[in-house]
């Protein structure tokens, strides 16, 4: 801001030539500034003859007081929520437009005055036009100064370098007592004082926010270090763990604002964890390579053994050996992928040769067994009726036919497994019929049962004889008792004879 303590010339660089424009341009003013300013203020009336010169205090008169302005709002630093990112966009300030006629005047002789709380103060002289143009000129200079103050307030509210903002505010405040402007200078001074006062608060808050952000970013890196160390010590999910370490590194690069020494220490800690994980992963895969090499050697031996057995015709024994070889194959572990696939095809090929031959032999045997089943079915149909015919009258003949059936049955040979139960069941049925017939014949001719029935009959005869003698002797009671006993033994005799007959 250029001060003017002398006389304004018609060709002052701030105003240009008076004849060229009735409204002098303001240095540094933009088209928006010019468009926003009001038109020329109406010329005040000429002073009365003999009246004292405006601005000259009259003895005993009170000092003129400047109009009381509205209290300017005090700037405050914006408080951001914890954890929120703080960006400071370039402040946008609308140029100030004031009414200079409220705060000062320009006399007809060009002397310019501004009103303050301490009274009127001469600020310079205007010689480039009439008083109205001069008043507008000094008003625009005040508007430019007010705009600068507004910009400082916006910078402070946005949190932009409170220290520099305070320095600029103090510099402007020092220039106000001699500034060649017409406007609310006292209000502008209060605004600058408020900026200076709140700059310290904003600076303290900025430091606090910076410290809080530094603490948060440090804590984030410490958490990433702890996670990396846990992965390095415990994780065996090698691919997922490696991907996660790369993600941690990418996130690490986005964290800013950590103290350099702390950041260096945390980086060394993180790097150490990554190196430990890489060493442990490398050792794991080296051991895995050794195990796969051993598995490859073992599976090659199993392939050789399987190829030796592929031509065997010992179907049951060799099939059991192949099952053992397959168990050993699974226990050997995995060889390198390409070698493992090739070895498995080799082992499977030898296995298929043997089991293919066994299946062919089994198919041939099944055809033979099916023929045997048909022959045995015909044999059963032939002997069932012949044996049944001998059971009632000629048990020995039935037994002879059964022996012929059994001999021919064994000569025919094996049958399919699924038909064994049917055919063997029918044969066992014929054998049971012959056996039941022999048991029945034996029970009917049992000497012990016949002798027992005869003894019961003898006892019946004895009691009947005793009853007759008692009756002849007149012992009626004894006769009745003997007859009862005879009846009891008769029933027993009849039961024994019936059992023999039913057999």
Short mmCIF file of C-alpha atoms in Angstrom, two decimals:
data_model
loop_
_atom_site.label_atom_id
_atom_site.label_comp_id
_atom_site.label_asym_id
_atom_site.label_seq_id
_atom_site.Cartn_x
_atom_site.Cartn_y
_atom_site.Cartn_z
CA UNK A 1 0.00 0.00 0.00
CA UNK A 2 1.49 3.33 -1.07
CA UNK A 3 1.12 6.15 1.43
CA UNK A 4 0.43 9.70 0.28
CA UNK A 5 1.43 12.40 2.71
CA UNK A 6 1.91 15.11 0.10
CA UNK A 7 -0.08 16.56 -2.73
CA UNK A 8 -1.80 14.26 -5.29
CA UNK A 9 -0.83 15.32 -8.77
CA UNK A 10 -3.09 15.17 -11.79
CA UNK A 11 -0.84 12.55 -13.26
CA UNK A 12 -0.49 10.43 -10.09
CA UNK A 13 0.23 6.84 -11.13
CA UNK A 14 -2.64 5.63 -8.95
CA UNK A 15 -5.17 7.74 -10.80
CA UNK A 16 -3.92 8.28 -14.30
CA UNK A 17 -4.67 11.50 -16.18
CA UNK A 18 -7.79 13.28 -14.88
CA UNK A 19 -8.94 14.21 -18.34
CA UNK A 20 -8.91 10.53 -19.46
CA UNK A 21 -11.30 9.16 -16.83
CA UNK A 22 -13.62 10.62 -14.26
CA UNK A 23 -13.04 7.55 -12.01
CA UNK A 24 -9.35 6.91 -11.44
CA UNK A 25 -8.25 3.28 -11.55
CA UNK A 26 -6.89 1.61 -8.47
CA UNK A 27 -3.45 0.00 -8.66
CA UNK A 28 -3.79 -3.72 -8.88
CA UNK A 29 -7.59 -3.54 -9.18
CA UNK A 30 -9.28 -6.22 -11.26
CA UNK A 31 -12.23 -5.73 -13.60
CA UNK A 32 -14.39 -7.24 -10.86
CA UNK A 33 -13.16 -4.56 -8.44
CA UNK A 34 -14.06 -1.77 -10.84
CA UNK A 35 -17.47 -3.27 -11.64
CA UNK A 36 -18.33 -3.67 -7.95
CA UNK A 37 -17.59 -0.06 -6.98
CA UNK A 38 -20.48 2.42 -6.81
CA UNK A 39 -20.67 5.55 -8.95
CA UNK A 40 -19.25 8.93 -7.88
CA UNK A 41 -20.53 10.27 -4.58
CA UNK A 42 -22.57 13.54 -4.99
CA UNK A 43 -20.48 16.66 -4.41
CA UNK A 44 -21.07 18.15 -0.96
CA UNK A 45 -22.28 21.74 -0.69
CA UNK A 46 -19.74 24.60 -0.66
CA UNK A 47 -18.86 25.98 2.74
CA UNK A 48 -20.63 29.13 3.87
CA UNK A 49 -18.69 32.41 3.66
CA UNK A 50 -16.87 33.13 6.86
CA UNK A 51 -17.34 29.60 8.11
CA UNK A 52 -14.28 27.93 9.42
CA UNK A 53 -12.40 25.69 7.08
CA UNK A 54 -13.61 22.12 7.29
CA UNK A 55 -11.27 20.10 9.36
CA UNK A 56 -10.14 23.13 11.44
CA UNK A 57 -11.26 22.68 15.05
CA UNK A 58 -13.31 25.51 16.50
CA UNK A 59 -12.27 26.72 19.96
CA UNK A 60 -14.42 25.09 22.57
CA UNK A 61 -16.02 22.77 20.07
CA UNK A 62 -16.07 19.00 20.66
CA UNK A 63 -14.01 16.80 18.45
CA UNK A 64 -16.03 15.24 15.68
CA UNK A 65 -16.66 11.55 16.29
CA UNK A 66 -16.48 8.97 13.55
CA UNK A 67 -19.64 6.94 12.97
CA UNK A 68 -19.71 3.80 15.11
CA UNK A 69 -19.15 0.85 12.74
CA UNK A 70 -20.62 -2.56 13.18
CA UNK A 71 -18.36 -4.90 15.13
CA UNK A 72 -16.26 -6.82 12.64
CA UNK A 73 -16.44 -10.59 13.11
CA UNK A 74 -13.40 -12.07 14.78
CA UNK A 75 -11.58 -14.68 12.74
CA UNK A 76 -11.22 -18.15 14.29
CA UNK A 77 -9.19 -21.05 13.14
CA UNK A 78 -11.31 -23.88 11.85
CA UNK A 79 -11.17 -26.95 14.11
CA UNK A 80 -11.02 -30.13 12.12
CA UNK A 81 -12.35 -33.43 13.31
CA UNK A 82 -9.62 -35.80 14.54
CA UNK A 83 -8.32 -37.97 11.75
CA UNK A 84 -9.81 -35.82 9.01
CA UNK A 85 -7.45 -34.67 6.30
CA UNK A 86 -6.85 -30.90 6.36
CA UNK A 87 -6.54 -29.28 3.00
CA UNK A 88 -6.21 -25.52 2.66
CA UNK A 89 -7.68 -24.37 -0.65
CA UNK A 90 -6.75 -20.94 -1.91
CA UNK A 91 -9.01 -18.48 -0.03
CA UNK A 92 -11.56 -16.69 -2.16
CA UNK A 93 -12.25 -13.16 -0.84
CA UNK A 94 -14.90 -10.86 -2.29
CA UNK A 95 -13.45 -7.34 -2.76
CA UNK A 96 -14.65 -4.85 -0.16
CA UNK A 97 -16.75 -1.85 -1.34
CA UNK A 98 -17.42 0.88 1.23
CA UNK A 99 -18.96 4.38 1.27
CA UNK A 100 -16.06 6.82 1.80
CA UNK A 101 -18.43 9.74 2.44
CA UNK A 102 -19.24 8.25 5.88
CA UNK A 103 -15.59 8.22 6.93
CA UNK A 104 -14.00 11.34 5.47
CA UNK A 105 -14.07 14.18 2.96
CA UNK A 106 -12.05 16.03 0.35
CA UNK A 107 -12.14 19.82 0.50
CA UNK A 108 -12.53 21.98 -2.54
CA UNK A 109 -8.85 22.79 -2.39
CA UNK A 110 -8.09 19.04 -2.58
CA UNK A 111 -7.19 18.43 1.09
CA UNK A 112 -8.28 14.91 2.11
CA UNK A 113 -9.47 14.06 5.65
CA UNK A 114 -10.34 10.78 7.36
CA UNK A 115 -12.45 10.45 10.52
CA UNK A 116 -11.13 8.28 13.36
CA UNK A 117 -11.96 7.84 17.03
CA UNK A 118 -9.32 10.46 17.81
CA UNK A 119 -10.78 13.01 15.41
CA UNK A 120 -10.16 14.02 11.80
CA UNK A 121 -6.74 13.41 10.33
CA UNK A 122 -5.35 14.88 7.10
CA UNK A 123 -4.15 12.17 4.83
CA UNK A 124 -3.09 14.02 1.70
CA UNK A 125 -4.18 16.23 -1.17
CA UNK A 126 -6.10 15.49 -4.36
CA UNK A 127 -5.30 17.55 -7.47
CA UNK A 128 -6.31 15.21 -10.30
CA UNK A 129 -10.00 16.09 -10.39
CA UNK A 130 -12.86 17.41 -8.33
CA UNK A 131 -13.48 16.52 -4.68
CA UNK A 132 -15.95 13.76 -5.51
CA UNK A 133 -13.38 11.94 -7.61
CA UNK A 134 -10.78 12.39 -4.88
CA UNK A 135 -13.13 10.96 -2.26
CA UNK A 136 -13.81 7.95 -4.48
CA UNK A 137 -10.09 7.54 -5.07
CA UNK A 138 -9.20 7.43 -1.37
CA UNK A 139 -12.22 5.18 -0.74
CA UNK A 140 -10.92 2.68 -3.31
CA UNK A 141 -7.53 2.70 -1.61
CA UNK A 142 -9.27 1.83 1.66
CA UNK A 143 -11.26 -0.92 -0.07
CA UNK A 144 -8.01 -2.42 -1.36
CA UNK A 145 -6.58 -2.34 2.15
CA UNK A 146 -9.78 -3.90 3.58
CA UNK A 147 -9.61 -6.60 0.93
CA UNK A 148 -6.08 -7.45 2.05
CA UNK A 149 -7.34 -7.70 5.65
CA UNK A 150 -10.19 -9.96 4.49
CA UNK A 151 -7.67 -12.17 2.71
CA UNK A 152 -5.64 -12.48 5.93
CA UNK A 153 -8.81 -13.42 7.83
CA UNK A 154 -9.65 -16.06 5.24
CA UNK A 155 -6.11 -17.47 5.40
CA UNK A 156 -6.31 -17.66 9.19
CA UNK A 157 -9.72 -19.36 9.09
CA UNK A 158 -8.38 -21.85 6.54
CA UNK A 159 -5.42 -22.67 8.79
CA UNK A 160 -2.74 -21.42 6.42
CA UNK A 161 0.57 -20.57 8.17
CA UNK A 162 -0.68 -18.59 11.15
CA UNK A 163 2.81 -17.17 11.83
CA UNK A 164 3.07 -15.50 8.43
CA UNK A 165 -0.51 -14.31 8.72
CA UNK A 166 0.25 -12.64 12.05
CA UNK A 167 3.38 -10.95 10.65
CA UNK A 168 1.42 -9.52 7.72
CA UNK A 169 -1.39 -8.34 10.03
CA UNK A 170 1.07 -6.52 12.32
CA UNK A 171 2.74 -4.85 9.34
CA UNK A 172 -0.62 -3.61 8.03
CA UNK A 173 -1.61 -2.42 11.53
CA UNK A 174 1.59 -0.36 11.78
CA UNK A 175 0.85 1.33 8.44
CA UNK A 176 -2.73 2.31 9.32
CA UNK A 177 -1.93 5.56 11.26
CA UNK A 178 -0.27 7.01 8.14
CA UNK A 179 -2.32 5.28 5.45
CA UNK A 180 -3.74 7.62 2.80
CA UNK A 181 -7.19 6.03 2.76
CA UNK A 182 -10.73 7.09 3.63
CA UNK A 183 -12.81 4.42 5.39
CA UNK A 184 -13.41 2.71 8.72
CA UNK A 185 -9.75 2.76 9.75
CA UNK A 186 -10.58 2.01 13.40
CA UNK A 187 -12.66 -1.02 12.41
CA UNK A 188 -9.83 -2.21 10.19
CA UNK A 189 -7.41 -1.79 13.12
CA UNK A 190 -9.66 -3.91 15.35
CA UNK A 191 -9.85 -6.62 12.71
CA UNK A 192 -6.06 -6.66 12.37
CA UNK A 193 -5.70 -6.86 16.14
CA UNK A 194 -8.12 -9.81 16.22
CA UNK A 195 -6.10 -11.54 13.47
CA UNK A 196 -2.90 -11.07 15.49
CA UNK A 197 -4.53 -12.39 18.67
CA UNK A 198 -6.09 -15.43 17.05
CA UNK A 199 -2.98 -16.23 15.02
CA UNK A 200 -1.28 -17.49 18.19
CA UNK A 201 -4.27 -19.69 18.98
CA UNK A 202 -4.34 -20.98 15.40
CA UNK A 203 -0.60 -21.65 15.48
CA UNK A 204 -0.96 -23.60 18.74
CA UNK A 205 -3.83 -25.57 17.31
CA UNK A 206 -1.87 -26.22 14.12
CA UNK A 207 1.01 -27.53 16.21
CA UNK A 208 -1.39 -29.68 18.22
CA UNK A 209 -3.01 -31.00 15.05
CA UNK A 210 0.38 -31.68 13.52
CA UNK A 211 1.46 -33.54 16.66
CA UNK A 212 -1.78 -35.52 16.74
CA UNK A 213 -1.39 -36.40 13.06
CA UNK A 214 2.24 -37.38 13.65
CA UNK A 215 1.16 -39.63 16.54
CA UNK A 216 -1.58 -41.25 14.43
CA UNK A 217 0.71 -41.86 11.47
CA UNK A 218 3.39 -43.25 13.78
CA UNK A 219 0.84 -45.57 15.36
CA UNK A 220 -0.25 -46.75 11.91
CA UNK A 221 3.31 -47.64 10.98
CA UNK A 222 3.84 -49.37 14.34
CA UNK A 223 0.73 -51.47 13.71
CA UNK A 224 1.98 -52.35 10.23
CA UNK A 225 5.35 -53.34 11.73
CA UNK A 226 3.65 -55.55 14.32
CA UNK A 227 1.56 -57.25 11.63
CA UNK A 228 4.63 -57.77 9.42
CA UNK A 229 6.51 -59.31 12.37
CA UNK A 230 3.62 -61.63 13.13
CA UNK A 231 3.56 -62.75 9.49
CA UNK A 232 7.33 -63.21 9.49
CA UNK A 233 7.25 -65.40 12.62
CA UNK A 234 4.08 -67.46 12.27
CA UNK A 235 2.47 -67.46 8.84
CA UNK A 236 2.77 -70.51 6.59
CA UNK A 237 0.31 -69.26 3.98
CA UNK A 238 3.19 -68.18 1.79
CA UNK A 239 1.30 -66.65 -1.14
CA UNK A 240 -1.31 -64.85 0.97
CA UNK A 241 1.36 -63.65 3.41
CA UNK A 242 3.59 -62.37 0.59
CA UNK A 243 0.65 -60.52 -0.94
CA UNK A 244 -0.19 -58.99 2.42
CA UNK A 245 3.40 -57.77 2.92
CA UNK A 246 3.26 -56.06 -0.47
CA UNK A 247 -0.02 -54.41 0.53
CA UNK A 248 1.59 -53.25 3.77
CA UNK A 249 4.48 -51.75 1.78
CA UNK A 250 2.06 -49.89 -0.50
CA UNK A 251 0.17 -48.55 2.52
CA UNK A 252 3.48 -47.62 4.19
CA UNK A 253 4.36 -45.36 1.27
CA UNK A 254 1.14 -43.38 1.74
CA UNK A 255 1.85 -42.49 5.39
CA UNK A 256 3.43 -39.07 5.87
CA UNK A 257 4.36 -36.79 8.75
CA UNK A 258 6.30 -39.23 10.96
CA UNK A 259 9.40 -37.97 12.76
CA UNK A 260 12.46 -38.84 10.67
CA UNK A 261 14.32 -40.76 13.38
CA UNK A 262 11.22 -42.69 14.39
CA UNK A 263 10.40 -43.33 10.73
CA UNK A 264 13.90 -44.68 10.07
CA UNK A 265 13.69 -46.99 13.10
CA UNK A 266 10.27 -48.27 12.05
CA UNK A 267 11.47 -48.81 8.48
CA UNK A 268 14.42 -50.87 9.71
CA UNK A 269 12.03 -52.90 11.85
CA UNK A 270 9.66 -53.47 8.92
CA UNK A 271 12.53 -54.37 6.57
CA UNK A 272 13.87 -56.85 9.11
CA UNK A 273 10.46 -58.55 9.30
CA UNK A 274 10.24 -58.77 5.49
CA UNK A 275 13.73 -60.25 5.28
CA UNK A 276 12.92 -62.78 8.01
CA UNK A 277 9.78 -63.84 6.15
CA UNK A 278 11.67 -64.15 2.86
CA UNK A 279 14.37 -66.28 4.52
CA UNK A 280 11.83 -68.55 6.16
CA UNK A 281 9.85 -68.88 2.95
CA UNK A 282 13.02 -69.62 0.99
CA UNK A 283 14.03 -72.30 3.52
CA UNK A 284 10.56 -73.83 3.29
CA UNK A 285 10.63 -74.11 -0.47
CA UNK A 286 14.20 -75.39 -0.44
CA UNK A 287 13.12 -78.17 1.93
CA UNK A 288 10.08 -78.78 -0.25
CA UNK A 289 12.34 -79.18 -3.28
CA UNK A 290 14.41 -81.77 -1.41
CA UNK A 291 11.28 -83.64 -0.38
CA UNK A 292 9.97 -83.61 -3.94
CA UNK A 293 13.27 -84.90 -5.27
CA UNK A 294 13.10 -87.80 -2.77
CA UNK A 295 9.46 -88.43 -3.74
CA UNK A 296 10.43 -88.52 -7.40
CA UNK A 297 13.13 -91.12 -6.73
CA UNK A 298 10.74 -93.27 -4.66
CA UNK A 299 7.99 -93.11 -7.30
CA UNK A 300 10.43 -94.14 -10.02
CA UNK A 301 11.18 -97.28 -7.98
CA UNK A 302 7.44 -97.97 -7.63
CA UNK A 303 6.98 -97.58 -11.39
CA UNK A 304 9.71 -100.16 -12.04
CA UNK A 305 8.07 -102.59 -9.61
CA UNK A 306 4.63 -102.05 -11.16
CA UNK A 307 5.97 -102.70 -14.66
CA UNK A 308 7.51 -105.98 -13.44
CA UNK A 309 4.16 -107.13 -12.05
CA UNK A 310 2.06 -106.07 -15.05
CA UNK A 311 2.52 -109.46 -16.80
CA UNK A 312 1.64 -111.57 -13.74
CA UNK A 313 -1.28 -114.03 -13.88
CA UNK A 314 -1.48 -114.49 -10.13
CA UNK A 315 -4.59 -112.40 -10.06
CA UNK A 316 -5.34 -112.36 -6.35
CA UNK A 317 -1.75 -112.10 -5.08
CA UNK A 318 -0.64 -109.49 -7.60
CA UNK A 319 -3.77 -107.39 -7.03
CA UNK A 320 -2.87 -107.30 -3.33
CA UNK A 321 0.69 -106.21 -4.19
CA UNK A 322 -0.66 -103.44 -6.43
CA UNK A 323 -2.81 -102.19 -3.55
CA UNK A 324 0.32 -102.01 -1.38
CA UNK A 325 2.20 -100.16 -4.14
CA UNK A 326 -0.60 -97.61 -4.38
CA UNK A 327 -0.44 -97.05 -0.61
CA UNK A 328 3.32 -96.49 -0.88
CA UNK A 329 2.73 -94.10 -3.79
CA UNK A 330 0.43 -91.92 -1.70
CA UNK A 331 2.85 -91.97 1.23
CA UNK A 332 5.78 -90.90 -0.97
CA UNK A 333 4.42 -87.36 -1.33
CA UNK A 334 4.41 -85.12 -4.39
CA UNK A 335 7.26 -84.90 -6.84
CA UNK A 336 7.74 -81.81 -9.07
CA UNK A 337 4.50 -81.24 -10.97
CA UNK A 338 5.63 -82.28 -14.48
CA UNK A 339 7.61 -85.28 -13.22
CA UNK A 340 4.78 -86.30 -10.87
CA UNK A 341 2.23 -86.32 -13.69
CA UNK A 342 4.56 -88.29 -15.97
CA UNK A 343 5.37 -90.86 -13.27
CA UNK A 344 1.72 -91.32 -12.42
CA UNK A 345 0.87 -92.01 -16.07
CA UNK A 346 3.68 -94.59 -16.13
CA UNK A 347 2.51 -96.28 -12.91
CA UNK A 348 -1.15 -96.20 -14.01
CA UNK A 349 -0.25 -97.71 -17.38
CA UNK A 350 1.46 -100.73 -15.74
CA UNK A 351 -1.48 -101.09 -13.36
CA UNK A 352 -3.98 -100.96 -16.25
CA UNK A 353 -2.10 -103.70 -18.12
CA UNK A 354 -2.40 -106.10 -15.19
CA UNK A 355 -6.00 -105.32 -14.30
CA UNK A 356 -7.00 -105.35 -17.96
CA UNK A 357 -5.61 -108.88 -18.30
CA UNK A 358 -7.29 -109.90 -15.06
CA UNK A 359 -10.63 -108.51 -16.24
CA UNK A 360 -10.31 -110.36 -19.55
CA UNK A 361 -9.60 -113.61 -17.71
CA UNK A 362 -12.50 -112.89 -15.37
CA UNK A 363 -14.81 -112.33 -18.34
CA UNK A 364 -13.79 -115.67 -19.83
CA UNK A 365 -14.22 -117.35 -16.46
CA UNK A 366 -17.64 -115.73 -16.00
CA UNK A 367 -18.79 -117.17 -19.31
CA UNK A 368 -17.66 -120.62 -18.18
CA UNK A 369 -19.35 -120.16 -14.82
CA UNK A 370 -22.58 -119.16 -16.56
CA UNK A 371 -22.50 -122.41 -18.53
CA UNK A 372 -21.89 -124.34 -15.28
CA UNK A 373 -24.88 -122.60 -13.69
CA UNK A 374 -27.10 -123.67 -16.57
CA UNK A 375 -25.84 -127.27 -16.26
CA UNK A 376 -26.48 -127.34 -12.51
CA UNK A 377 -29.97 -125.94 -13.00
CA UNK A 378 -30.77 -128.76 -15.44
CA UNK A 379 -29.22 -131.29 -13.04
CA UNK A 380 -31.44 -130.10 -10.18
CA UNK A 381 -34.56 -130.23 -12.32
CA UNK A 382 -33.70 -133.83 -13.31
CA UNK A 383 -32.99 -135.20 -9.79
CA UNK A 384 -35.62 -133.34 -7.74
CA UNK A 385 -38.53 -135.48 -9.03
CA UNK A 386 -36.58 -138.75 -8.99
CA UNK A 387 -35.49 -138.34 -5.38
CA UNK A 388 -38.97 -137.23 -4.25
CA UNK A 389 -40.47 -140.40 -5.78
CA UNK A 390 -38.17 -142.63 -3.65
CA UNK A 391 -38.71 -140.87 -0.34
CA UNK A 392 -42.03 -142.58 0.55
CA UNK A 393 -41.19 -146.14 -0.39
CA UNK A 394 -37.46 -146.50 -1.00
CA UNK A 395 -35.30 -144.38 1.25
CA UNK A 396 -32.14 -146.18 0.22
CA UNK A 397 -32.91 -145.47 -3.42
CA UNK A 398 -33.40 -141.77 -2.58
CA UNK A 399 -30.02 -141.73 -0.86
CA UNK A 400 -28.38 -143.33 -3.87
CA UNK A 401 -29.88 -140.73 -6.24
CA UNK A 402 -28.69 -137.93 -3.91
CA UNK A 403 -25.11 -139.24 -4.01
CA UNK A 404 -25.23 -139.31 -7.84
CA UNK A 405 -26.53 -135.72 -7.82
CA UNK A 406 -23.73 -134.52 -5.50
CA UNK A 407 -21.02 -136.23 -7.58
CA UNK A 408 -22.21 -134.65 -10.82
CA UNK A 409 -22.64 -131.29 -9.04
CA UNK A 410 -18.98 -131.23 -8.04
CA UNK A 411 -17.87 -132.31 -11.52
CA UNK A 412 -19.63 -129.34 -13.16
CA UNK A 413 -17.58 -126.76 -11.17
CA UNK A 414 -18.09 -123.15 -10.06
CA UNK A 415 -20.92 -120.81 -10.99
CA UNK A 416 -21.23 -116.97 -10.98
CA UNK A 417 -21.20 -115.51 -7.49
CA UNK A 418 -24.61 -113.89 -7.87
CA UNK A 419 -26.22 -117.31 -8.65
CA UNK A 420 -24.50 -119.37 -5.99
CA UNK A 421 -27.12 -118.77 -3.31
CA UNK A 422 -30.01 -119.77 -5.57
CA UNK A 423 -28.44 -123.01 -6.81
CA UNK A 424 -26.87 -124.06 -3.52
CA UNK A 425 -30.19 -123.40 -1.80
CA UNK A 426 -32.05 -125.81 -4.04
CA UNK A 427 -29.39 -128.50 -3.53
CA UNK A 428 -29.53 -128.05 0.24
CA UNK A 429 -33.33 -128.38 0.03
CA UNK A 430 -33.06 -131.83 -1.63
CA UNK A 431 -30.46 -132.94 0.92
CA UNK A 432 -32.78 -131.84 3.76
CA UNK A 433 -35.71 -133.81 2.34
CA UNK A 434 -33.67 -137.03 2.28
CA UNK A 435 -32.31 -136.38 5.78
CA UNK A 436 -35.79 -135.69 7.22
CA UNK A 437 -37.16 -138.90 5.66
CA UNK A 438 -34.32 -140.93 7.23
CA UNK A 439 -34.98 -139.37 10.64
CA UNK A 440 -38.69 -140.20 10.39
CA UNK A 441 -38.02 -143.83 9.53
CA UNK A 442 -35.59 -144.19 12.39
CA UNK A 443 -38.06 -142.79 14.94
CA UNK A 444 -40.76 -145.23 13.77
CA UNK A 445 -38.49 -148.26 14.33
CA UNK A 446 -37.00 -147.10 17.61
CA UNK A 447 -36.69 -150.33 19.87
CA UNK A 448 -36.67 -148.32 23.09
CA UNK A 449 -39.98 -146.61 22.31
CA UNK A 450 -41.62 -149.94 21.38
CA UNK A 451 -40.29 -151.61 24.59
CA UNK A 452 -41.55 -148.75 26.69
CA UNK A 453 -45.07 -149.06 25.22
CA UNK A 454 -45.02 -152.87 25.94
CA UNK A 455 -44.01 -152.25 29.57
CA UNK A 456 -46.96 -149.88 29.98
CA UNK A 457 -49.28 -152.60 28.64
CA UNK A 458 -47.86 -155.12 31.11
CA UNK A 459 -48.56 -152.75 33.99
CA UNK A 460 -52.14 -152.36 32.76
CA UNK A 461 -52.58 -156.14 32.79
CA UNK A 462 -51.13 -156.40 36.32
CA UNK A 463 -53.51 -153.79 37.80
CA UNK A 464 -56.53 -155.36 36.05
CA UNK A 465 -55.58 -158.75 37.54
CA UNK A 466 -55.31 -157.19 41.02
CA UNK A 467 -58.73 -155.57 40.61
CA UNK A 468 -60.33 -158.95 39.67
CA UNK A 469 -58.86 -160.70 42.74
CA UNK A 470 -60.03 -157.88 45.04
CA UNK A 471 -63.49 -157.96 43.56
CA UNK A 472 -63.68 -161.75 44.11
CA UNK A 473 -62.60 -161.34 47.69
CA UNK A 474 -65.23 -158.68 48.28
CA UNK A 475 -62.77 -155.84 48.66
CA UNK A 476 -64.62 -153.41 46.53
CA UNK A 477 -62.54 -150.40 47.48
CA UNK A 478 -59.27 -152.11 46.59
CA UNK A 479 -60.80 -153.28 43.33
CA UNK A 480 -61.79 -149.71 42.36
CA UNK A 481 -58.35 -148.37 43.21
CA UNK A 482 -56.62 -151.03 41.10
CA UNK A 483 -58.93 -150.28 38.17
CA UNK A 484 -58.06 -146.56 38.41
CA UNK A 485 -54.34 -147.34 38.28
CA UNK A 486 -54.89 -149.70 35.38
CA UNK A 487 -56.71 -146.93 33.51
CA UNK A 488 -53.83 -144.50 34.13
CA UNK A 489 -51.25 -146.93 32.77
CA UNK A 490 -53.47 -147.70 29.80
CA UNK A 491 -53.50 -144.03 28.84
CA UNK A 492 -49.73 -143.90 29.09
CA UNK A 493 -49.39 -147.02 26.98
CA UNK A 494 -51.67 -145.63 24.32
CA UNK A 495 -49.69 -142.37 24.23
CA UNK A 496 -46.39 -144.23 23.81
CA UNK A 497 -47.82 -146.43 21.05
CA UNK A 498 -49.26 -143.34 19.33
CA UNK A 499 -45.90 -141.61 19.39
CA UNK A 500 -44.27 -144.54 17.71
CA UNK A 501 -47.03 -144.72 15.12
CA UNK A 502 -46.85 -140.97 14.32
CA UNK A 503 -43.14 -141.16 13.57
#
